[in-house]
Short mmCIF file of C-alpha atoms and ligand atoms in Angstrom, two decimals:
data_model
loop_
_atom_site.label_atom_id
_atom_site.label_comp_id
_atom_site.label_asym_id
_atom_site.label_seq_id
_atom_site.Cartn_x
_atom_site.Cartn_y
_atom_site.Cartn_z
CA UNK A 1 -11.39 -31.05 15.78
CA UNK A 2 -13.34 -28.26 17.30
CA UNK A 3 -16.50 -27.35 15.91
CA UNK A 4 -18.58 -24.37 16.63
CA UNK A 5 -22.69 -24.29 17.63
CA UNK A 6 -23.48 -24.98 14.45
CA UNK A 7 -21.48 -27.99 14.18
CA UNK A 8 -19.03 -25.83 11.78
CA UNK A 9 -15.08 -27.11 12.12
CA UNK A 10 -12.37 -24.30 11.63
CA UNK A 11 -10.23 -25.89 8.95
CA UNK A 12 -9.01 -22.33 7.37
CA UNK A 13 -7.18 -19.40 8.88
CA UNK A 14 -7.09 -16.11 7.08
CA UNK A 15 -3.97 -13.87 8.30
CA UNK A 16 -4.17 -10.32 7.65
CA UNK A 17 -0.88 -9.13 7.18
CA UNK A 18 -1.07 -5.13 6.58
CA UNK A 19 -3.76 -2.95 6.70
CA UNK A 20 -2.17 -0.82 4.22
CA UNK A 21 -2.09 -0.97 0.07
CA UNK A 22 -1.55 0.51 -2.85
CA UNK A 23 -4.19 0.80 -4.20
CA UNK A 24 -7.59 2.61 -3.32
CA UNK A 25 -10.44 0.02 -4.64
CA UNK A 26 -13.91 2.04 -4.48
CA UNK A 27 -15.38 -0.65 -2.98
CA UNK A 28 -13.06 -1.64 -0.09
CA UNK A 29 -10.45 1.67 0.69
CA UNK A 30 -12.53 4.23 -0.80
CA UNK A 31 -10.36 7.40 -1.10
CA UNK A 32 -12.51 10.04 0.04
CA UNK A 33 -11.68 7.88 3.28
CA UNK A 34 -8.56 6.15 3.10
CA UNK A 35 -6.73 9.66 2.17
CA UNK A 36 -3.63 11.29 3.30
CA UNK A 37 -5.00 11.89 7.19
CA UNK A 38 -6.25 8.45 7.61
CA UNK A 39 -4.53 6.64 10.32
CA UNK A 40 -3.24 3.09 9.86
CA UNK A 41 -1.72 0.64 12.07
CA UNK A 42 1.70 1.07 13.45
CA UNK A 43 4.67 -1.50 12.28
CA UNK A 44 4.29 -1.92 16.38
CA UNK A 45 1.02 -3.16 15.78
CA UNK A 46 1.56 -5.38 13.88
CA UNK A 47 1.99 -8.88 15.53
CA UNK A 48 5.01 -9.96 14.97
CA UNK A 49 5.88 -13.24 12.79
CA UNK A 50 7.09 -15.13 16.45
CA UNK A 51 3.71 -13.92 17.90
CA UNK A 52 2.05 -15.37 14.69
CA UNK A 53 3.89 -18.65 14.77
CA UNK A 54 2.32 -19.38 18.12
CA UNK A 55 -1.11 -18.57 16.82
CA UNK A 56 -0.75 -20.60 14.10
CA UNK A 57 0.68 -23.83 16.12
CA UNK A 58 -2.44 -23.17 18.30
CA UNK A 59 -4.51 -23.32 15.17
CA UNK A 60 -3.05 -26.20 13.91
CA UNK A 61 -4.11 -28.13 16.95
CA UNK A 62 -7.83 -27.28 16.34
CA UNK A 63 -7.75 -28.46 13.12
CA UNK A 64 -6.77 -25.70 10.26
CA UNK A 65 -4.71 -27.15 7.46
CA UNK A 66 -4.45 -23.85 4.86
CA UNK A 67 -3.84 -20.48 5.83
CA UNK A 68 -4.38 -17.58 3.04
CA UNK A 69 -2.21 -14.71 3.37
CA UNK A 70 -4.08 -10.97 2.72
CA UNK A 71 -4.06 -7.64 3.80
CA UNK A 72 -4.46 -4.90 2.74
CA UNK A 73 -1.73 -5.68 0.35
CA UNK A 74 0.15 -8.95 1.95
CA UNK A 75 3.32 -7.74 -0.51
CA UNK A 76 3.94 -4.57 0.92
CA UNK A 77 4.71 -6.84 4.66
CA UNK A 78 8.54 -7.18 4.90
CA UNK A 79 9.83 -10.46 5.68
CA UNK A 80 6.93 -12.27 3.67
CA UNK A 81 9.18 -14.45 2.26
CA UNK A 82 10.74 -15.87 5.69
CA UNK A 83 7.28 -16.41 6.58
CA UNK A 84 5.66 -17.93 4.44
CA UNK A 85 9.36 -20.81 4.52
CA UNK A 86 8.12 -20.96 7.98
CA UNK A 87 4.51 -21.65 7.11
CA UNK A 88 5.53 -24.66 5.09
CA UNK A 89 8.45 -25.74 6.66
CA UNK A 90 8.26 -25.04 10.49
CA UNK A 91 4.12 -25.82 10.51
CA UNK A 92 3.57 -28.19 7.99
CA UNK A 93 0.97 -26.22 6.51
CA UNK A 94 -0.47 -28.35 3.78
CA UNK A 95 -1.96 -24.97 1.34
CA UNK A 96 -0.73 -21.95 1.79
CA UNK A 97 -2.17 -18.98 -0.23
CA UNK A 98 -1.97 -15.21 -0.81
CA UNK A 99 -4.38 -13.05 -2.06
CA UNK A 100 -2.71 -9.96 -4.00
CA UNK A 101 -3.55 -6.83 -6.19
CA UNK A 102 -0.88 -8.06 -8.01
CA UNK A 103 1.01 -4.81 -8.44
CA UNK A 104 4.12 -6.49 -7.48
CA UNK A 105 3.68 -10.10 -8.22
CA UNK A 106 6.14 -10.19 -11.12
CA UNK A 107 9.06 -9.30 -9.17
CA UNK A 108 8.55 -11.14 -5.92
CA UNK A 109 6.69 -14.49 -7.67
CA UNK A 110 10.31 -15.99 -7.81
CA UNK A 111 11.10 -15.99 -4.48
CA UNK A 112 7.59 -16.61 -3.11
CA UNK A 113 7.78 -19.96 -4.82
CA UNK A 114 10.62 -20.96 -3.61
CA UNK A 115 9.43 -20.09 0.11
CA UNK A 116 6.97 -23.07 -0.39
CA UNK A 117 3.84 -20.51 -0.87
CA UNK A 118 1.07 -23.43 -2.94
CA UNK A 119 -1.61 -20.96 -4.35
CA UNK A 120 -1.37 -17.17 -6.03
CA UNK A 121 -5.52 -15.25 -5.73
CA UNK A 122 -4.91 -12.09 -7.66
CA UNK A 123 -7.63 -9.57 -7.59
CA UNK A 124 -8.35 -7.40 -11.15
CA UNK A 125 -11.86 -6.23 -11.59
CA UNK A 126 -11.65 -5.27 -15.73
CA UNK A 127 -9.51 -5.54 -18.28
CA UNK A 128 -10.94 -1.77 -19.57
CA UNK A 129 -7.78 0.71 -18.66
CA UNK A 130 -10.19 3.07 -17.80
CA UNK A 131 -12.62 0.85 -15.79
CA UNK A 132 -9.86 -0.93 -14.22
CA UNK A 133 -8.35 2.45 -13.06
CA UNK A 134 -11.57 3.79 -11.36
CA UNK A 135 -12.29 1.40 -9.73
CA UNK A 136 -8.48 0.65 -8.13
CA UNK A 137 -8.82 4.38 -7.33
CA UNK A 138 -5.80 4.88 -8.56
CA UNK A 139 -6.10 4.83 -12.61
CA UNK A 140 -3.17 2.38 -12.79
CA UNK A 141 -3.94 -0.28 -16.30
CA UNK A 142 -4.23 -3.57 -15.64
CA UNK A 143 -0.79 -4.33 -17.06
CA UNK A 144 1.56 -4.81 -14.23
CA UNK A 145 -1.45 -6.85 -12.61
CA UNK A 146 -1.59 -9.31 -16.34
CA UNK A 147 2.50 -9.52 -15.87
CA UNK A 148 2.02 -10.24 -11.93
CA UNK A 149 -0.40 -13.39 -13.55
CA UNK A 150 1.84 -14.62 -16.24
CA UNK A 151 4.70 -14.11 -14.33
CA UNK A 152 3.37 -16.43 -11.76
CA UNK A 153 1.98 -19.11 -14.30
CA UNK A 154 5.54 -19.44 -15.21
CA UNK A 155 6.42 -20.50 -11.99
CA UNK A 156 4.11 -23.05 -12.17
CA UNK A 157 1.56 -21.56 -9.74
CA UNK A 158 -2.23 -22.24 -10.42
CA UNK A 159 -3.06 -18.93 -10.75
CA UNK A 160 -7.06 -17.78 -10.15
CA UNK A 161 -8.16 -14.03 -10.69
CA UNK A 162 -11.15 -12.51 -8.05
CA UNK A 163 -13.28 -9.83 -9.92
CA UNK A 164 -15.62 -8.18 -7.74
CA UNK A 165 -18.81 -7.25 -9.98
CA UNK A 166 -20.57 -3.37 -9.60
CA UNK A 167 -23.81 -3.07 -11.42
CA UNK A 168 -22.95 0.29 -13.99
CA UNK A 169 -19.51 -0.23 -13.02
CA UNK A 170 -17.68 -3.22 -14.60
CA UNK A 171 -20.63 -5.20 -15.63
CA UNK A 172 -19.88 -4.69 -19.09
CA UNK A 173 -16.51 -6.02 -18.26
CA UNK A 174 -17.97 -9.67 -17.22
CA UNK A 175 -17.97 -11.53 -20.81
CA UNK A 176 -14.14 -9.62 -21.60
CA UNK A 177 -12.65 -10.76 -18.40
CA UNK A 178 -14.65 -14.19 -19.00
CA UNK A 179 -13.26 -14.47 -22.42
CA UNK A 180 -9.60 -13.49 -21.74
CA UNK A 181 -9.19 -15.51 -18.71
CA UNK A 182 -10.66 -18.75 -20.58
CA UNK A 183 -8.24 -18.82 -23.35
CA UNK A 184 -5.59 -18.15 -20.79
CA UNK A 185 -6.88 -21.60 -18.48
CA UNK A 186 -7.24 -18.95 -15.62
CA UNK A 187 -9.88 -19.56 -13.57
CA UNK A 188 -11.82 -16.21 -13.06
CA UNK A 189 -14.18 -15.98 -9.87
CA UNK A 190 -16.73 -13.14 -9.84
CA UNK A 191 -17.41 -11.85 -6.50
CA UNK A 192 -20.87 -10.17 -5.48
CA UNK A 193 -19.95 -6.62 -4.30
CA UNK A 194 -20.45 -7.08 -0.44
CA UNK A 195 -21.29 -4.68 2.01
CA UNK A 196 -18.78 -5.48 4.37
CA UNK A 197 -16.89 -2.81 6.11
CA UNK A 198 -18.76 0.93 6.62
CA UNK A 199 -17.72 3.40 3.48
CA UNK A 200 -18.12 1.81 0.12
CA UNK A 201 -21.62 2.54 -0.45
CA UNK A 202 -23.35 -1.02 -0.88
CA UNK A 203 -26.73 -0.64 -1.84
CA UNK A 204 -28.17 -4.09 -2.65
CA UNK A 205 -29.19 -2.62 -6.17
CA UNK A 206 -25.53 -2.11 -6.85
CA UNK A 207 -24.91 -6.16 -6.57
CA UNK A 208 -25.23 -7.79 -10.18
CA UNK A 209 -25.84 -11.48 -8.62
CA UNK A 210 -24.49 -14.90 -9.48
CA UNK A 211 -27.54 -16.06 -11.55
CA UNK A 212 -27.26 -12.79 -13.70
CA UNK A 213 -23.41 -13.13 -14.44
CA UNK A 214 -24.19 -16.68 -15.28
CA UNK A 215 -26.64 -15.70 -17.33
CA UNK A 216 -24.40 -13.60 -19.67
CA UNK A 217 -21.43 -16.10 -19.86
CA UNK A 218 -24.75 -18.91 -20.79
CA UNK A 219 -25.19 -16.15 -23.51
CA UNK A 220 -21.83 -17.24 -25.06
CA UNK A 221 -20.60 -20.31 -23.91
CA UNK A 222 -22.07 -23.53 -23.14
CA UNK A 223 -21.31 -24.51 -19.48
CA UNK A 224 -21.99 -26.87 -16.71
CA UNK A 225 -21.50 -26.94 -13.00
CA UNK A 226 -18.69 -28.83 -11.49
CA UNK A 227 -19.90 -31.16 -8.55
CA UNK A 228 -18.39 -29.13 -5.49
CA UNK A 229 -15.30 -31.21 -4.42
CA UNK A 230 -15.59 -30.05 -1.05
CA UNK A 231 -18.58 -28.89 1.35
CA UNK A 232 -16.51 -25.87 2.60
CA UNK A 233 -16.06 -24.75 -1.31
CA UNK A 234 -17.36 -21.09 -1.08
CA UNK A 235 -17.12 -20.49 -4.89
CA UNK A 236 -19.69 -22.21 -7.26
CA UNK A 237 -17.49 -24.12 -10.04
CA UNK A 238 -18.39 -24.04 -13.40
CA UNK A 239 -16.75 -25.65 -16.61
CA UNK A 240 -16.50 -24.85 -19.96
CA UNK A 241 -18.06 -27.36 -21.90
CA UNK A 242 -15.08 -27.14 -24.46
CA UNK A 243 -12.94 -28.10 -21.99
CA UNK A 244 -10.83 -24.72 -21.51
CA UNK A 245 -11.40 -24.48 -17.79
CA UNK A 246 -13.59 -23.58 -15.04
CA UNK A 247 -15.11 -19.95 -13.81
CA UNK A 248 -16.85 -19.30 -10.22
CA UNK A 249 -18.97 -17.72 -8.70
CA UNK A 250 -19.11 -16.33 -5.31
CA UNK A 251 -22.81 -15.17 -4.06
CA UNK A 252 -22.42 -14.18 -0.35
CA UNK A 253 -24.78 -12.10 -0.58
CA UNK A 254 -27.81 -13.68 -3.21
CA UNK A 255 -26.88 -17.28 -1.92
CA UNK A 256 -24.74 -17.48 1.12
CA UNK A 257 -22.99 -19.93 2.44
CA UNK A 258 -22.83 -19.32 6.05
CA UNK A 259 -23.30 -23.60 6.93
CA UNK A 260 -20.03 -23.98 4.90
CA UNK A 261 -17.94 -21.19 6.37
CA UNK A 262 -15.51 -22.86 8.51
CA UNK A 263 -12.97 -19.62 8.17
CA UNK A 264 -11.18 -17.76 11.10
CA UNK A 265 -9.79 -14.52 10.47
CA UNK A 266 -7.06 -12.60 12.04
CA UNK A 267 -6.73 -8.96 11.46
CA UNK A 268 -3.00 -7.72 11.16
CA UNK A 269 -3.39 -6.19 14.88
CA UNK A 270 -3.47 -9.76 16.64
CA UNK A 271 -8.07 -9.85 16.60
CA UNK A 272 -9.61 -12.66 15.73
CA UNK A 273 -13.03 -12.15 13.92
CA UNK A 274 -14.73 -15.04 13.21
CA UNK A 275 -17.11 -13.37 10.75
CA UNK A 276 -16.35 -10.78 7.91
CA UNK A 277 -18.95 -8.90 8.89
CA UNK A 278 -18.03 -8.65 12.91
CA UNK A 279 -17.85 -5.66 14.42
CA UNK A 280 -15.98 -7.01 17.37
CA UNK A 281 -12.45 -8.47 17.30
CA UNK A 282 -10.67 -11.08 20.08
CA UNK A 283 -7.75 -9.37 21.24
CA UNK A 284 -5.04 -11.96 20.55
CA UNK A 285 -2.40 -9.47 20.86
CA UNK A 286 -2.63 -8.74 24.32
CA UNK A 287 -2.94 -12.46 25.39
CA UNK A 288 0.21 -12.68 23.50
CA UNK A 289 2.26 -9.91 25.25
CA UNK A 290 0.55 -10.00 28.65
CA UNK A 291 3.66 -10.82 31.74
CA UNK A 292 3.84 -14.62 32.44
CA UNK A 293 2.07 -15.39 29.14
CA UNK A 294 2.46 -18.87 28.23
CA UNK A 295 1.50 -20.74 24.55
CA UNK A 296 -0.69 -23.53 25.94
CA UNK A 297 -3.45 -20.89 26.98
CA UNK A 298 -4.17 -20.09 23.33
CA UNK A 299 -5.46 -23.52 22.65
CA UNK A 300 -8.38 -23.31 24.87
CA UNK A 301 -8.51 -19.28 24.35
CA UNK A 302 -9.11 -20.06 20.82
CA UNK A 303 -11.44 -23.49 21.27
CA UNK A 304 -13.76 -21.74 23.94
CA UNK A 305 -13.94 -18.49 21.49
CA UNK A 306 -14.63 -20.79 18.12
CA UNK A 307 -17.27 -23.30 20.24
CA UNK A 308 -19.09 -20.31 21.43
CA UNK A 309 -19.39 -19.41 17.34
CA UNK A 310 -23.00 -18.98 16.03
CA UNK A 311 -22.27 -16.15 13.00
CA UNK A 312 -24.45 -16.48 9.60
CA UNK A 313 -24.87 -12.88 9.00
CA UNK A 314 -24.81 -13.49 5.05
CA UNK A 315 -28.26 -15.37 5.90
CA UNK A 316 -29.89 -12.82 7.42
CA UNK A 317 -28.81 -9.52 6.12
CA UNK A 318 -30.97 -6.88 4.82
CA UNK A 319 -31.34 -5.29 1.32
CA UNK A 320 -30.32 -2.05 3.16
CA UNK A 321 -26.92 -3.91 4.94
CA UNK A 322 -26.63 -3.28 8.26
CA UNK A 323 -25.83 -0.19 10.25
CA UNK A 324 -23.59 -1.24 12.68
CA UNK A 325 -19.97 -0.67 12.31
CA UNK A 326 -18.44 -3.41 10.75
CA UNK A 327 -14.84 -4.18 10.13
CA UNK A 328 -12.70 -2.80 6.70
CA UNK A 329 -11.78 -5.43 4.26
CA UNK A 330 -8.43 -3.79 4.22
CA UNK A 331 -8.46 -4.32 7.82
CA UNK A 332 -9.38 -8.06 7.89
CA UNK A 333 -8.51 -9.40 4.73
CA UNK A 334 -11.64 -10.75 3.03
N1 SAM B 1 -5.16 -6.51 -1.53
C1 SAM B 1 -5.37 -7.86 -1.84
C2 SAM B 1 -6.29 -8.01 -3.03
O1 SAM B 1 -6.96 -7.05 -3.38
O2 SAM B 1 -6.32 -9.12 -3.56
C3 SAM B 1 -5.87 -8.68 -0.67
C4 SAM B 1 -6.89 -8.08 0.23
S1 SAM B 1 -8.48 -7.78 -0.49
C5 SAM B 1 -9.34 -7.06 0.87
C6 SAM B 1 -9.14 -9.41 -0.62
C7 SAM B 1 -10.27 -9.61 -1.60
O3 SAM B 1 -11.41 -8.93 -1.13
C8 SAM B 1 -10.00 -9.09 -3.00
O4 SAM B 1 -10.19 -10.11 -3.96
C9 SAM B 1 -11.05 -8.01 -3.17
O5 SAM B 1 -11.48 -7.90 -4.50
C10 SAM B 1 -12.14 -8.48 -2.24
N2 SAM B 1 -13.04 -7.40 -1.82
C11 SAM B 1 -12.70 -6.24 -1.24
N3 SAM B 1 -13.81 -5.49 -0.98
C12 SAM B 1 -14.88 -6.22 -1.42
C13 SAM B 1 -16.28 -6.00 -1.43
N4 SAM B 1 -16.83 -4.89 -0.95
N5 SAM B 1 -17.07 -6.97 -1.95
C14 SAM B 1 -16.54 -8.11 -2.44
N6 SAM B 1 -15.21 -8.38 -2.43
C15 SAM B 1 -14.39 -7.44 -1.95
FE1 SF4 B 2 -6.22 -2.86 -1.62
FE2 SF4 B 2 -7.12 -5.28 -2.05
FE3 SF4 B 2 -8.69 -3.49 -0.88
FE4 SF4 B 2 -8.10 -3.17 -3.43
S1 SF4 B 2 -9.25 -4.86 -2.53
S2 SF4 B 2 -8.00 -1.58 -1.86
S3 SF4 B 2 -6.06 -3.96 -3.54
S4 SF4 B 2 -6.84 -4.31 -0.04
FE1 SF4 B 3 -18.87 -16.88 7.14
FE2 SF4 B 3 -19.87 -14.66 8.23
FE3 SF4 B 3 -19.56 -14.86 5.57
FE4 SF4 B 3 -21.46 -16.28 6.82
S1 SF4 B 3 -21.35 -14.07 6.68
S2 SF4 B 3 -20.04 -17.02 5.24
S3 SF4 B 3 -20.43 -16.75 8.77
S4 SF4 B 3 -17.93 -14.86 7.09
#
């Protein structure tokens, strides 16, 4: 297996599969700047699903055995379905996931499951209509996103919900969302707000931090932490001491986990960005539709770029973030 310079193996590869989604979260496609004149990737930029398969054999080789599935909004890719058969079926790959708004979850959950996809991430920040809508930009309820959930519970998926936590945004919404999601057996996961990307606004007093969220859910349940089952876990596991399930917590930015992070990340475009916060991408794409090219140079392409690795930017960012320009989320798929 490969390992970067700090020793750090690539086991996971995040594929961005769109740029584009419908929806308009404050904190990742802010409106004001994803509008009408923005300009998104071209279907031609896309790299195609052959193009992928030869990343992803390459990948294999060095070691990753699960591949999440993002975007922008992974659903709105055509052909997700074919893909994701070939994930499983053609590459063997052991955990496949998706992470989804879950707009559209009800109606594609069927066939998603039957294309061999393991693991369903759905993203819903508050259970508050109003909340909920201001912060997806797009004042939809979270209704089609709770019917995305159960719809995929009854397909037997093990459904876990990301909330992304905004100090006098949804704050109020942590012990509701808790609450709901514990009687359900849904693991939640509350995500610091990050200040990836370069238009949401982060300003470290907008983060609400791991220790304070687990200080309000202390205020009404009794919990304990789970012993992490693996050292690349990025979430910190907690349990209900009644048994109903576990919650997370995910504290890039109060307690990061950079020695863990053994993540690659490939942006719908063919780049690979081996941080979240990079500004620079590997052009992939190129390699992959450059005259005479042939699949046995992305194995060392890929080795040379991941041994040459030394990112830990969540250990040594500022309380004023960082003003270089940094990828989108949309772009690269948290
Ligand atoms: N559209 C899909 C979704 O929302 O689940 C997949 C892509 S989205 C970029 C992936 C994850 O990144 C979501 O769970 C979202 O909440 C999270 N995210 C986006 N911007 C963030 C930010 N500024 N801080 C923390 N998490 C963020
Ligand atoms: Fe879209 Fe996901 Fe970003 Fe929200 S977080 S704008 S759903 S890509
Ligand atoms: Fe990984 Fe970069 Fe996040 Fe650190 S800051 S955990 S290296 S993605």
């Amino acid at each position: 297996m490969v390992t970067d310079k700090r020793g750090r193996g690539l086991t996971d590869l995040r594929i961005s599969l769109t740029d584009r989604c419908n929806l308009r979260c404050t904190y990742c496609m802010p409106k004001e700047i994803f509008g009408a004149d923005y300009v998104f990737l071209k279907k031609n930029d896309w790299l195609r699903f052959s193009e992928l398969d030869d990343l992803v054999e390459a990948f294999v080789q060095l070691g990753v055995k699960k591949v999440r599935l993002t975007g922008g909004e992974p659903l709105l890719r055509p052909g997700l379905d074919k893909y994701i058969h070939g994930l499983k079926h053609l590459h063997k790959i052991e955990d496949i996931a998706l992470t989804t708004n879950g707009l559209r979850l009800a109606e594609r959950v069927g066939d998603l499951k039957e294309a061999g996809l393991d693991r369903v991430t759905v993203s819903l920040d508050a259970l508050d209509p109003v909340i909920a809508g201001k912060m997806n930009g797009r004042g939809i309820a979270p209704r089609a996103v709770l019917s995305g959930i159960a719809a995929a519970r009854h397909e037997g998926f093990q459904v876990k919900v990301n909330m992304v936590v905004e100090r006098g945004v949804n704050d109020g919404e942590i012990l509701p969302m808790a609450r709901y999601f514990k009687e359900l057996g849904v693991t939640l996961r509350f995500i610091e707000f990050m200040d990836v990307g370069n238009h949401n606004g982060w300003k470290m007093e907008r983060v609400v931090s791991g220790r304070e969220i687990l200080e309000q859910i202390k205020s009404e349940f009794q919990v304990e932490p789970v012993d992490l089952s693996s050292e690349h876990e990025v979430a910190k596991r907690y349990r209900y001491a009644d048994g109903s399930g576990e919650f997370g917590l995910i504290t890039s930015v109060t307690q990061p986990f950079c020695g863990g992070c053994t993540r690659a990340r490939i942006s719908a475009d063919g780049k690979l960005y081996t941080c979240l916060f990079a500004s620079q991408g590997l052009d992939l794409k190129s390699v992959l539709r450059a005259e005479g090219y042939d699949k046995s140079q992305l194995f060392d392409l890929l080795s040379k770029k991941w041994g040459a690795r030394d990112d830990r930017y969540s250990e040594v960012r500022t309380d004023v973030g960082d003003s270089r320009s940094k990828v989108e989320m949309s772009y690269i798929g948290g």
